[in-house]
Each structure stands twice: as structure tokens, then as C-alpha cells.
Amino acid sequence: MNLIDQLRAAVGTANVLTHDDPGADLSPWEQDWRKRVRGKALAVVRPGSTDEVASVVRAVAAARAAGQSVSIVPQGGNTGLVVGGVPDASGTQVLLTLQRMNRVRAIDPANLTITVEAGCVLQNLQKVADDAGFLFPLSLGAEGSCTIGGNLGTNAGGTQVVRYGNTRELCLGLEVVTAQGEIWSGLTGLRKDNTGYDLRDLFIGAEGTLGVVTAATMKLYPRPAAQLTAWAAVPSMDHAVQLLGLAHQHLGAGLTGFEVMGQFALSLVDKHYPQLRVPLWRDTPWCVLLENADSENEQHARAQFETLLERALEQGCVTDAVVAENLSQAKGLWHIRESITMAQAEEGHNIKHDISIPVSRIPTFVAETDALLAREIPGVRMVDFGHLGDGNLHYNVQAPEDADGQAFLRDWEERVNTLVFDQVLRHHGSISAEHGVGELKVHKLPTYKDPTALAMMRSLKRALDPHNLLNPGRVLA
Ligand SMILES: Cc1cc2nc3c(=O)[nH]c(=O)nc-3n(C[C@H](O)[C@H](O)[C@H](O)COP(=O)(O)OP(=O)(O)OC[C@H]3O[C@@H](n4cnc5c(N)ncnc54)[C@H](O)[C@@H]3O)c2cc1C
């Protein structure tokens, strides 16, 4: 049997798509979300169970051992932003989509855990948790399409990291198909387990290069009794950091979100989605969106928020603020924040950076780097926003107003990346805070990652995937 026939035998004929199939359209799996790369898959394979994933991996591994230049790219919702989950252009990669594996396997209320398959869409997981009376706190703009397998693959962050941590912190156990096609059943719901190396952590953030995650046991939290959202105008990034300090002090563990948004980023939302009615953005360089989740009641949350905002107004780090009156207004404010990514996509190409820096250094980083860029590219526009509470900025560079976006990318991307990443290094930051490395940043790691760390990563890859079967060319070149 050739490989395609073996794959059909493993998952069923209807679940293997190739370019030779009449009428088959593989583009949804081959095109990355930002539409920067269009690959070509040997086949799109849609397993429905962990055993089927293992059979697929074994079949491709055997073909590779027999000399065929084939490999596997795992994919979830295909919302990744670093070209990590689409095939390359060679036509030799099997695109393994986990989308059919979307079941909730179990909820353990006493242990505060939920076990789900990797293809479960994040929003569905949030809803199942909510229906059971709990909170699953991972939340990001792509939550209607991204999957828990992809969230684990990229160690996604999102808007509540300041309180609940990244996906890594939310995960207690994994089920993984190894590069040899074996199944590791590590779905423990344990918060303590010191029986040696933490294998779970190896697969989280590995972007499908070490194993295929097929299921995960994730943490649940009690639903807060009240949740309040405020939108504040702040006069500078220094003041935004000062406000963050005050928010930690006054809200404690209640502070669940702290987002910063630059004026130009908000002007794009206003331009492309005028129906969203962005508040306070016209007269201030920065706005902050912050959230207080309270375990007592709404009155208590409101009183805390009022004290915080009074103090902030007194100290001059806030010039104006609105507090959402109800849940629907709060959702509206978050929707504005989450629409920035789409609004910049509408505006045209830009040079994206997902960076993290110690919070204390962010104001200096922004002032210095903005000035360097303005000197190099007169008229350049900065689409700055991000999770300031986590020291994570989406520091994106948009072409000057009348410039051609494609030409701007071609002429400036490399230079702008170097300039920004050198600044990140100088300020002891990371060139990828939450989106991962993928193909987009793989060639940057030798310059911006500690050489000893990189050497250990290579050793791990060789140990777990010696034949480079899984997502070759991503994370490590
Ligand atoms: C509008 C928008 C907003 C976003 N906001 C945020 C944000 O706030 N925070 C954030 O962190 N990210 C954000 N992202 C990026 C993206 O949503 C996340 O990276 C998400 O975690 C990807 O999930 P996915 O299922 O789409 O994964 P995919 O894009 O399909 O894959 C991502 C990576 O994970 C690997 N992978 C996928 N499934 C598996 C699996 N089962 N086993 C092993 N590896 C696997 C893939 O090979 C690839 O390398 C945003 C994206 C968009 C489009």
C-alpha cells in the first residue's frame, strides 16, 4: 500500500483529502491566518481518535524511514500568527488536523478540572465550563476558532494572564502521540507530582515539533461573583505602568486583565468598525482596559474600582475613565480591544512584533524604539497594544499613510525586525511573548536566544523526534 492508502485505512477514506480528489479544496488548511503563506499539503488527514492519530504518525514515520521525504504538520484552528501550523510548499507534508477530536471527556468538579480532546474549540470549552458553574479563564480574540491543542502548542496567553497565567499554567496533564507513534497517557489532574522530569511542560509551547497533543486536563476556577470592566484614558506609557501598580495594590488577585491600547490602534477600530463606538480615544495617546473579578459581590467590586480610579485621577495617571454599567457594556469594551487585530488586517499589511519586556522597562523601550523607527521611516505609524499587565506588547509597525503596504513589507521588514529585536534584547525581553516561533521567527533564534538554551532545545528535539518527522523547520531550523 502506498502512504495515502495507508492513511485512508487508518482514518477512513472520507477523512483523507488530496489535491487529486475531484473538487477537493485544501486551501483552508494550507493558507495561514494572516494570508502571508500558502503551502501545499500531500494530504489533509482528519483523525477521529487518539489511536487513529497514532496510526497516522506510524504510517508517515515508516514511509520516512523507507526514504520518502514526508513529514507531519499538526493543526488546530489555524489561527496561529507565526506560520507554524500550515504545510510548506513542497507538497510532501501531511497536514494532521485535530478538528474532529473535539469531545469533552470528563469534568471533575471536586478536583476543579476538565479533560478535553485537542480539537475542542476554546469558546466551546469556556461554555462547557460555564454551564457546569465554573470559569475556564483562557480568553483571546481567536477563541471562536482556535483549539485547545493549538493553545497548548503555542502556550497561548490572552487577556487574563495577569491573574491566571498562560495556557501552560492552566494545564495539569496531557495525552500525546509521540514521533514514534506511541501514546503517552499523562492525563493526570495532579497539582503536585515530583516524580522526575516534567514531560508535560516539554510539549507545551513546542508548536507540534515534539509530539501531537491529543487531549489535555485543564484547570477550572470558581466563577467570580462579580466582574467589572473599566476603560481609562492615560497620558503616557509611564502613567499606564503607574496605574498597573495601583491596580495590583487596590485589586490584588481581583485584577484579571490589564490591556493597553495606543491611539492609532484605536483609530483603526474606529475607522473600520465605527459601530463599536470606541470611548475616550481622540484626546489621549493611550487607553487602558482593566478588569476586576470579585469573589464577594458587585457592590464590593464597584467600591474597589472607585477607590482605585479616584487615587489614579489624583495622581494624574488617569485623565478620564468609564466603568461598564453591565455585562453587555463590559463585553462591548472587550470587543473593541479584541477587534484591533482585525482592524489592522483591514488596514493592510504591517510588520508585527509580539514581544515581552519587564514591565518597568516598557515606557523607555517604547519611547526609544518609536523614536528610532520615526527617524528611519518618516511617517511610520505604530499600532501598539497589548497585555501590559504581563509585560507583553504587540508592537506593530504600519506603513506611512500613502505607502504601498506590500512594498513596505518587502523593503523594510528585515530592517525593522532587527531594529525592534535589538531593542528587545537590550531591555532583557523576548522576541516572542505568546505567539510562538513558527517559521516566521525561526531564523531569529540563533541571534536572540541564549546559545546554551538553544543547544538544549536541539538535544531535546533529537531525543524525542530523531528523524525530524514533526513540523520540521518550525521552532528549530
Ligand atoms: C484575532 C486573533 C487574536 C489572537 N489573539 C491572541 C492572544 O491574545 N494571545 C495569544 O497567545 N495568541 C493569540 N492569537 C494567536 C492564536 O490564536 C493562538 O496562537 C492559538 O493558540 C492558536 O490555536 P490554533 O488552534 O488556531 O492553532 P494552529 O494555528 O492550528 O497551530 C498553532 C501551532 O500549534 C501547533 N499545534 C496545533 N495543534 C496541535 C496539537 N494538537 N498538538 C501539537 N501541536 C499542535 C501547530 O503545529 C502550530 O505550530 C490570536 C490570533 C488571532 C487570529
XYZ file of C-alpha atoms and ligand atoms in Angstrom:
530
model
C 0.000 0.000 0.000
C 1.257 3.489 -0.704
C 1.187 6.111 2.053
C -2.121 7.708 1.007
C -3.814 4.282 1.024
C -2.375 3.582 4.468
C -3.685 6.915 5.724
C -7.114 6.097 4.269
C -7.022 2.736 6.000
C -6.097 4.476 9.281
C -8.775 7.189 9.387
C -11.322 6.292 6.700
C -11.380 7.401 3.068
C -13.636 10.395 3.754
C -11.078 11.792 6.193
C -8.138 11.971 3.810
C -8.198 14.779 1.258
C -5.639 15.173 -1.520
C -5.254 17.524 -4.457
C -6.053 14.596 -6.749
C -9.548 14.205 -5.298
C -12.092 15.752 -7.682
C -13.428 19.043 -6.284
C -11.304 18.910 -3.124
C -10.382 22.332 -1.736
C -7.469 22.111 0.694
C -6.910 25.848 0.933
C -8.480 26.340 4.414
C -5.707 24.130 5.833
C -2.920 25.368 3.559
C -3.280 29.126 3.927
C -2.097 30.791 7.140
C -4.432 33.150 9.015
C -2.507 36.277 8.033
C -2.526 35.166 4.385
C 1.197 35.556 4.132
C 1.986 31.965 3.233
C 0.164 29.418 1.097
C 1.571 25.887 1.368
C 0.725 22.659 -0.414
C -0.112 19.528 1.543
C 0.483 15.971 0.386
C -2.796 15.235 2.146
C -5.085 16.654 4.800
C -5.813 13.916 7.332
C -8.612 14.167 9.891
C -8.316 11.504 12.582
C -11.220 10.991 14.976
C -9.405 9.333 17.882
C -6.031 9.112 19.605
C -5.488 5.618 18.184
C -6.069 6.994 14.691
C -3.541 9.794 15.306
C -1.011 7.172 16.416
C -1.679 5.076 13.276
C -1.176 8.137 11.058
C 2.116 9.023 12.768
C 3.356 5.424 12.471
C 2.455 5.274 8.775
C 4.258 8.548 7.958
C 7.254 7.565 10.132
C 7.529 4.250 8.280
C 7.366 5.999 4.898
C 10.079 8.390 6.031
C 12.223 5.504 7.284
C 11.799 3.916 3.841
C 13.324 7.010 2.246
C 10.283 9.119 1.349
C 10.696 12.791 2.155
C 7.446 13.079 4.127
C 6.622 14.739 7.443
C 3.680 15.851 9.595
C 2.294 19.278 10.445
C -0.264 19.249 13.291
C -3.013 21.844 13.032
C -5.881 23.008 15.241
C -7.934 26.077 14.322
C -5.243 27.539 12.040
C -5.346 30.922 13.776
C -1.625 30.923 14.640
C 0.220 34.089 13.698
C 3.760 32.771 13.080
C 3.274 30.266 10.225
C 3.592 27.201 12.421
C 0.526 25.173 11.523
C 0.385 25.169 7.717
C 2.343 22.916 5.357
C 5.311 24.229 3.403
C 5.201 24.452 -0.398
C 6.909 21.088 -1.025
C 3.725 19.025 -1.335
C 5.332 16.369 0.904
C 3.780 17.214 4.277
C 0.781 15.508 5.797
C -1.449 18.114 7.399
C -2.840 16.447 10.516
C -5.894 18.374 11.666
C -7.278 17.587 15.127
C -10.608 19.317 14.374
C -12.680 16.131 14.564
C -11.308 15.334 18.023
C -13.430 17.877 19.863
C -15.095 15.966 22.678
C -15.203 16.853 26.355
C -14.104 13.649 28.049
C -14.786 14.487 31.704
C -15.380 17.197 34.278
C -14.200 16.632 37.856
C -15.852 19.383 39.938
C -14.142 18.441 43.203
C -10.715 18.434 41.559
C -11.579 21.576 39.548
C -10.505 20.006 36.251
C -11.876 19.347 32.791
C -10.436 16.871 30.305
C -10.943 17.674 26.622
C -9.685 16.492 23.273
C -7.186 18.665 21.453
C -9.562 19.811 18.710
C -12.048 21.327 21.164
C -12.594 24.974 20.192
C -11.634 27.290 23.064
C -15.028 29.025 23.128
C -16.785 25.662 23.436
C -14.551 24.728 26.350
C -15.339 28.052 28.042
C -19.061 27.400 27.539
C -18.989 23.838 28.874
C -17.106 25.099 31.939
C -19.603 27.933 32.398
C -22.595 25.603 32.049
C -21.079 23.475 34.814
C -20.757 26.570 37.039
C -17.027 27.154 36.564
C -14.662 29.515 34.813
C -12.095 28.404 32.250
C -10.107 31.620 32.101
C -8.118 31.369 28.866
C -9.513 34.080 26.603
C -8.256 35.537 23.327
C -9.503 37.207 20.168
C -9.429 33.978 18.163
C -11.363 31.953 20.757
C -14.233 31.186 18.347
C -11.848 29.198 16.103
C -8.649 28.300 17.958
C -8.432 24.917 19.664
C -7.045 23.814 22.989
C -4.392 21.741 21.133
C -3.225 24.878 19.326
C -3.373 26.898 22.554
C -1.118 24.311 24.183
C 1.094 24.095 21.101
C 1.728 27.842 21.253
C 1.365 28.239 25.041
C -1.168 30.971 24.257
C -1.549 33.917 26.590
C -4.558 36.137 26.031
C -6.260 38.644 28.256
C -6.322 37.070 31.738
C -2.696 36.003 32.154
C -2.092 38.630 34.814
C -4.314 36.578 37.159
C -4.430 33.001 35.787
C -1.220 32.581 33.785
C -0.581 31.284 30.255
C -2.036 28.046 28.879
C 0.923 26.232 30.467
C -0.213 27.297 33.949
C -3.752 26.140 33.171
C -2.725 22.623 32.146
C -2.312 19.730 34.566
C -1.966 16.771 32.233
C -1.576 15.772 28.592
C -2.163 12.858 26.281
C 0.410 12.922 23.490
C 1.207 10.834 20.430
C 4.990 10.703 20.153
C 7.044 10.911 16.976
C 7.296 7.102 17.130
C 3.506 6.796 17.100
C 3.291 5.747 20.753
C 0.642 7.129 23.096
C 1.737 8.825 26.324
C -1.251 8.878 28.693
C -0.319 11.709 31.006
C -3.844 12.974 31.720
C -3.372 13.326 35.441
C -5.258 16.002 37.292
C -2.445 16.343 39.804
C -1.266 19.685 41.106
C 1.759 18.035 42.650
C 3.871 15.341 41.006
C 7.613 15.398 41.503
C 8.462 12.011 40.039
C 11.137 13.322 37.711
C 11.275 15.487 34.601
C 8.128 17.417 33.742
C 7.328 15.930 30.339
C 4.069 17.871 30.077
C 5.932 21.154 30.019
C 8.118 19.951 27.136
C 5.153 19.560 24.806
C 3.506 22.847 25.777
C 4.816 25.650 23.571
C 6.640 23.138 21.333
C 4.418 24.088 18.361
C 3.920 20.494 17.300
C 7.634 19.783 16.914
C 7.949 17.185 19.711
C 4.621 15.340 19.731
C 0.951 15.617 18.815
C -1.249 16.638 21.739
C -4.486 14.639 21.551
C -6.115 15.570 24.882
C -5.495 17.683 27.962
C -6.645 18.034 31.538
C -7.125 21.723 32.271
C -7.778 23.682 35.460
C -11.163 25.169 36.273
C -11.816 28.063 38.643
C -14.848 29.196 40.597
C -16.829 31.776 38.635
C -16.283 35.232 40.136
C -19.318 36.677 41.956
C -18.925 39.938 40.052
C -16.845 41.169 37.161
C -16.334 44.848 36.389
C -14.591 46.438 33.464
C -13.212 49.975 33.187
C -11.753 51.951 30.302
C -9.335 54.720 31.235
C -7.526 57.440 29.305
C -3.881 57.711 30.391
C -1.475 60.475 29.366
C 1.650 58.351 28.789
C 3.020 54.824 28.939
C 4.754 55.781 32.201
C 1.339 56.607 33.642
C -0.086 53.325 32.342
C 2.613 51.442 34.277
C 1.895 53.566 37.338
C -1.804 52.696 37.008
C -0.892 48.994 36.819
C 0.961 49.310 40.134
C -2.081 50.963 41.720
C -4.380 48.280 40.296
C -2.240 45.495 41.814
C -2.272 47.308 45.129
C -6.026 48.020 45.241
C -7.475 44.976 43.486
C -4.986 42.280 44.494
C -5.931 38.916 42.961
C -9.112 40.562 41.619
C -7.111 42.162 38.812
C -7.753 39.776 35.921
C -6.958 41.937 32.904
C -4.853 44.989 32.136
C -4.627 45.916 28.467
C -3.055 48.961 26.895
C -4.078 50.393 23.503
C -2.374 53.165 21.564
C -4.319 55.950 19.886
C -3.525 54.850 16.324
C -4.585 51.258 17.061
C -7.933 52.564 18.357
C -8.311 54.928 15.412
C -8.171 51.849 13.147
C -11.016 50.220 15.087
C -12.975 53.471 14.842
C -12.298 53.640 11.095
C -13.086 50.034 10.187
C -15.771 49.260 12.792
C -17.448 52.640 13.555
C -20.444 50.798 15.050
C -18.267 49.755 18.020
C -18.104 53.344 19.373
C -14.597 53.460 20.861
C -14.643 55.657 24.007
C -12.175 58.398 25.029
C -9.582 57.707 22.348
C -9.464 61.009 20.497
C -7.783 63.121 23.170
C -5.294 60.739 24.710
C -2.233 58.848 23.454
C -3.135 55.656 25.364
C -6.179 53.936 26.770
C -6.204 51.123 29.310
C -8.827 48.412 29.704
C -8.854 46.794 33.112
C -10.959 44.170 34.776
C -11.767 43.404 38.379
C -13.177 39.962 39.210
C -14.538 39.901 42.709
C -15.341 36.900 44.852
C -17.775 38.851 47.112
C -20.323 40.888 45.137
C -20.778 43.684 42.610
C -21.055 46.392 45.256
C -17.687 45.398 46.682
C -16.108 45.282 43.203
C -17.517 48.726 42.343
C -16.254 50.237 45.611
C -12.759 48.835 44.957
C -12.784 50.182 41.406
C -13.957 53.623 42.558
C -11.160 53.881 45.126
C -8.609 52.803 42.544
C -9.806 55.291 39.923
C -10.025 58.158 42.462
C -6.431 57.517 43.507
C -5.355 57.281 39.857
C -7.095 60.571 38.960
C -5.482 62.267 41.987
C -2.038 61.064 40.932
C -2.631 62.159 37.337
C -2.115 58.732 35.822
C -5.710 58.690 34.574
C -7.361 61.711 32.944
C -10.798 60.231 32.332
C -12.486 56.865 32.802
C -15.702 54.947 32.256
C -16.829 51.894 34.199
C -19.130 49.488 32.358
C -22.633 49.568 33.845
C -23.467 45.987 32.978
C -22.133 42.822 31.370
C -23.160 43.818 27.887
C -21.244 47.131 28.123
C -18.227 45.255 29.506
C -18.373 42.816 26.588
C -18.577 45.793 24.230
C -15.374 47.264 25.666
C -13.553 43.929 25.369
C -14.866 43.548 21.839
C -13.206 46.849 20.917
C -9.886 45.618 22.322
C -10.208 42.299 20.514
C -11.073 43.990 17.231
C -7.693 45.701 16.946
C -6.088 42.657 15.274
C -8.855 42.523 12.662
C -8.826 46.310 12.161
C -5.106 46.280 11.388
C -5.655 43.401 8.961
C -8.320 45.560 7.218
C -5.902 48.465 7.036
C -3.320 46.404 5.152
C -0.021 44.704 5.833
C 2.078 45.665 8.792
C 5.193 44.386 10.488
C 4.102 42.584 13.633
C 6.037 42.033 16.828
C 4.818 40.091 19.833
C 7.381 40.983 22.444
C 7.739 40.857 26.191
C 9.847 43.103 28.364
C 9.951 43.603 32.121
C 7.023 45.965 32.797
C 9.321 48.509 34.448
C 11.266 48.940 31.189
C 8.325 49.243 28.793
C 7.988 53.060 28.847
C 11.679 53.520 27.975
C 11.540 50.772 25.363
C 8.532 52.362 23.640
C 9.928 55.905 23.718
C 13.354 54.841 22.400
C 12.086 52.426 19.743
C 9.340 54.765 18.470
C 11.992 57.469 18.025
C 14.409 55.116 16.230
C 11.699 53.978 13.823
C 10.429 57.509 13.148
C 13.975 58.556 12.273
C 14.462 55.633 9.849
C 10.990 55.732 8.252
C 9.428 59.195 8.372
C 5.652 58.968 8.703
C 5.663 55.402 10.042
C 2.590 54.584 12.168
C 2.725 52.487 15.327
C -0.115 50.063 16.058
C 0.761 49.453 19.685
C -1.436 47.489 22.025
C -1.160 44.501 24.279
C -1.239 42.826 27.618
C 0.646 45.422 29.654
C -0.125 43.535 32.870
C 2.088 40.714 31.532
C 4.770 42.966 30.033
C 3.582 41.859 26.579
C 3.229 44.345 23.736
C 2.026 43.815 20.201
C 4.397 46.404 18.827
C 3.329 46.621 15.195
C 4.673 48.908 12.535
C 2.329 50.180 9.823
C 3.484 51.780 6.583
C 3.256 55.589 6.233
C -0.175 56.736 5.129
C 0.217 56.764 1.344
C 2.781 53.957 1.080
C 2.102 50.664 -0.666
C 1.774 48.007 2.077
C 3.372 45.178 0.066
C 6.330 47.328 -0.945
C 6.731 48.480 2.656
C 6.941 44.880 3.850
C 9.410 43.946 1.129
C 11.684 46.925 1.697
C 11.512 47.295 5.455
C 10.542 44.089 7.232
C 14.040 42.749 7.828
C 15.464 46.106 8.890
C 12.534 46.918 11.197
C 12.674 43.459 12.806
C 16.373 43.842 13.521
C 15.897 47.287 14.981
C 12.999 46.210 17.234
C 14.537 42.880 18.315
C 17.894 44.519 19.133
C 15.989 46.887 21.382
C 14.139 43.925 22.968
C 17.468 42.236 23.680
C 18.897 45.429 25.187
C 15.916 45.573 27.532
C 16.187 41.879 28.538
C 12.998 40.857 26.754
C 11.779 38.042 24.498
C 11.116 38.291 20.750
C 8.079 36.038 21.130
C 5.853 36.570 24.143
C 2.812 34.443 23.278
C 2.544 33.692 19.547
C 5.496 31.306 19.266
C 8.322 30.974 16.777
C 6.868 29.003 13.866
C 8.588 29.582 10.564
C 8.433 33.343 10.875
C 10.978 33.751 13.668
C 12.961 30.526 13.372
C 15.971 32.258 11.854
C 15.988 34.862 14.606
C 16.546 32.447 17.476
C 20.309 31.984 16.936
C 20.721 35.756 17.350
C 18.233 36.418 20.114
C 18.128 33.220 22.204
C 20.748 32.169 24.694
C 23.099 29.724 22.855
C 23.112 27.206 25.695
C 19.299 27.224 25.784
C 19.196 26.712 22.015
C 21.665 23.801 22.227
C 19.488 22.118 24.894
C 16.414 22.616 22.690
C 18.222 20.885 19.790
C 19.195 17.979 22.077
C 15.582 17.573 23.169
C 14.347 17.609 19.582
C 16.920 14.963 18.606
C 15.954 12.802 21.584
C 12.190 12.941 21.057
C 11.992 13.213 17.267
C 15.323 11.903 15.923
C 14.093 11.699 12.312
C 12.648 15.228 12.299
C 9.192 13.928 11.422
C 7.129 16.514 13.284
C 6.784 20.049 11.963
C 10.336 20.286 10.590
C 11.713 23.786 10.107
C 9.497 25.268 12.795
C 10.949 26.479 16.134
C 14.342 24.979 15.156
C 15.841 25.429 11.693
C -7.684 37.605 16.002
C -6.591 36.840 16.710
C -6.282 37.152 18.025
C -5.280 36.438 18.701
N -5.007 36.758 19.994
C -4.079 36.055 20.660
C -3.784 36.360 22.033
O -4.336 37.283 22.638
N -2.884 35.581 22.658
C -2.229 34.546 22.035
O -1.420 33.882 22.664
N -2.474 34.268 20.733
C -3.366 34.979 20.041
N -3.617 34.684 18.726
C -2.859 33.609 18.052
C -3.569 32.237 18.005
O -4.940 32.344 18.158
C -3.013 31.332 19.083
O -1.664 31.075 18.784
C -3.757 29.992 19.238
O -3.248 29.375 20.408
C -3.592 29.046 18.073
O -4.532 27.988 18.200
P -4.985 27.158 16.894
O -5.836 26.028 17.343
O -5.546 28.037 15.878
O -3.567 26.577 16.448
P -2.951 26.462 14.970
O -2.808 27.799 14.356
O -3.678 25.454 14.197
O -1.493 25.904 15.348
C -0.601 26.669 16.084
C 0.658 25.836 16.394
O 0.334 24.774 17.286
C 0.619 23.516 16.672
N -0.483 22.614 17.045
C -1.804 22.777 16.774
N -2.500 21.752 17.299
C -1.600 20.941 17.904
C -1.701 19.720 18.615
N -2.874 19.106 18.809
N -0.569 19.134 19.092
C 0.638 19.737 18.908
N 0.796 20.890 18.232
C -0.321 21.480 17.747
C 0.692 23.775 15.186
O 1.530 22.836 14.527
C 1.272 25.181 15.157
O 2.655 25.132 15.303
C -4.587 35.395 18.031
C -4.903 35.088 16.704
C -5.885 35.797 16.044
C -6.209 35.418 14.631
